[in-house]
Amino acid sequence: LRVEWRRSRSEVEGWIWGRRSASSAAHQKVCVVGGGPAGFYTAQHLLKDVQVDIYERLPVPFGLVRFGVAPDHPEVKNVISTFTQTAHHARCCYYGNVNVGTDVSVEELREAYHAVVLSYGAEGNRSMGVPGEDLEGVYPAKDFVGWYNGLPSNRELNPGLDCETAVILGQGNVALDVARILLSPIDELKKTDITQRSLDALAQSQVRRVLIVGRRGPLQIAGTIKELREMVNLPDTKPEMVASEFEGMAEALKVIPRPRKRLTELMLKTAVDPPAEKERQRRQAASRSWGLRFLRSPLEVLAGPDGARVAGIRLAVNRLEGTGDGSVAVPTGEVETMDCGLVITSIGYKSLPIDPAVPFDPRKAIVPNSLGRVQQAAGLYCSGWLKTGPVGVIATTMNNSFDTAHSVVEDLTSGCLDATSAKPGSTGIGPLLDKRGVKPVSFSDWEKINQEERRRGAAQGKPREKLLDVEEMLKTVPLLGRGFLM
Amino acid sequence: PCVKLLYSWKHGYLNTALLWDCLHPPPQPAFAEQHPSRRGNPVTVHFVNRDGEKITAKGSPGDSLLDLVINEDLDFDGFGACEGTLACSTCHLVFSEEVYEKLGPVTDEEMDMLDLAYGLTDTSRLGCQVCLTRALEGMEARVPESVADIRQTQDSSS
């Protein structure tokens, strides 16, 4: 009886909501596809003027803030409070567990809403395109990060960590994060929201040496100083650099802007300067090591005697043509081999097309746009990495999303978009999803999942223990999908 | 921080404790839990927003500039995303040379994040790391553009 009362009460709420939305038909309705930082920041800006519905494929929101940011960087995740505030806005509705492209098409969304913003990011990987890439023991960084961050599709990755040396291709912040997680003392990691499964695997890991390899030189590394400093200061590890790779850097320092200069100075200090006595002793006592290697591009991943697992990587030696950011790596013809049992490719994420009706540039792997307006598609917009490519920190995405939202509002108010005719919004999409057996997860449903994760984490002294399975997430929510109009 | 200031005045020694706290804030949100600054000794700050408008606010000594923006509900888009934990550069503010000199030394940790700020200048600081003191009375802080205004240069092709 109590259950029935609750169900009918939420039906009434839904009816009230429906009525409220209908009476404020003056509010134009915009749909955002993707519940990560781009989606939430776009929504935050749009909410000043319009009704916003956010659709997210997973039951849980926040995208890379949840699945990309390293577990030992919890402060970076503080943006979640802003996103939560956004989701609680009277004009905002979150619909998780809805896969745009398969559960509902972009065309159907465009019919139901005045504007649609695609903010679904980059779920693919750039591949090296070399032989041996498919050998056991070779993983895209995105999958490795997804594994330790509890992304359901990377749950079964089970990377082999029973080798001494790991080679990471790429020198951006993702590469530095992976190196740090591979070499961090377990006692540090176990206080974070890293998944228990990966924590257990890392506790058994035999990896003692991580080499982070880039195509170009020290002045071109894409990582930033905070992450490099974390490697330099990582307990029980020592740097293993090749001083000759830094020849000529001191001269170059004189003419570069401060951010690049400080980063290069830190590298030089670590690689070339003789350490102070205390640091020398610390390095001597360290059981693990890490190093940067430059001017190397992968040619082939080499298998061991079994022919199935990686045992090494063959690299082309490069020289640089040009200087600064625009310089290009050119092979010299020389070749080198590095022994290793684990290869992680951290050479970039890549957006994928999710719906054939949406223009997509396969070369740049973005949706072609101008200021967030998708070309040749009125009423369709994009924000975040899908708009610019997979580069930049959360603040970059924030600005890029605000810009797109600005374009949307401009078009709605200028009459560029037909914003005067009423659109059904979620009342149009709800019945479609219902018919297709899709059960959307509301934001308050997510809050129940959140509570459960925190409860499980508290038992282990961690901020949360993430649920790794979509089914398990859905089971946590009572009366799932009881009323689409939340 | 406000309480510490009063304590050290009572005992007459230099308030290095407060200075230290301001320069090395503990890693937690910099929101002031106490009521907005209508207490004694307010410090006036003039913010110049991205539209060039001047917005005047009063804070208490010891409050960071981020605290002030939050407490006074100043509407700077995206300001203080990481809540004062040195994990972003969105509370980037620009000062005159004169004011900058009075703001005290910058830690490596702040510099590391400041280095990522768009439009970095030699007189830039992160608002969450700058604490108000009486000496800063009437200071001006400019909120810089967070991204190039490409509307002027962009044409219809991407």
XYZ file of C-alpha atoms in Angstrom, chain A residues 369-371 375, chain B residues 153-158:
10
model
C 31.292 23.887 -36.260
C 31.735 27.609 -35.962
C 31.486 29.021 -32.431
C 27.684 23.545 -39.904
C 37.933 37.163 -35.700
C 35.822 34.124 -36.527
C 34.159 33.949 -39.919
C 31.495 31.449 -40.926
C 33.891 28.630 -41.766
C 35.314 26.623 -38.870
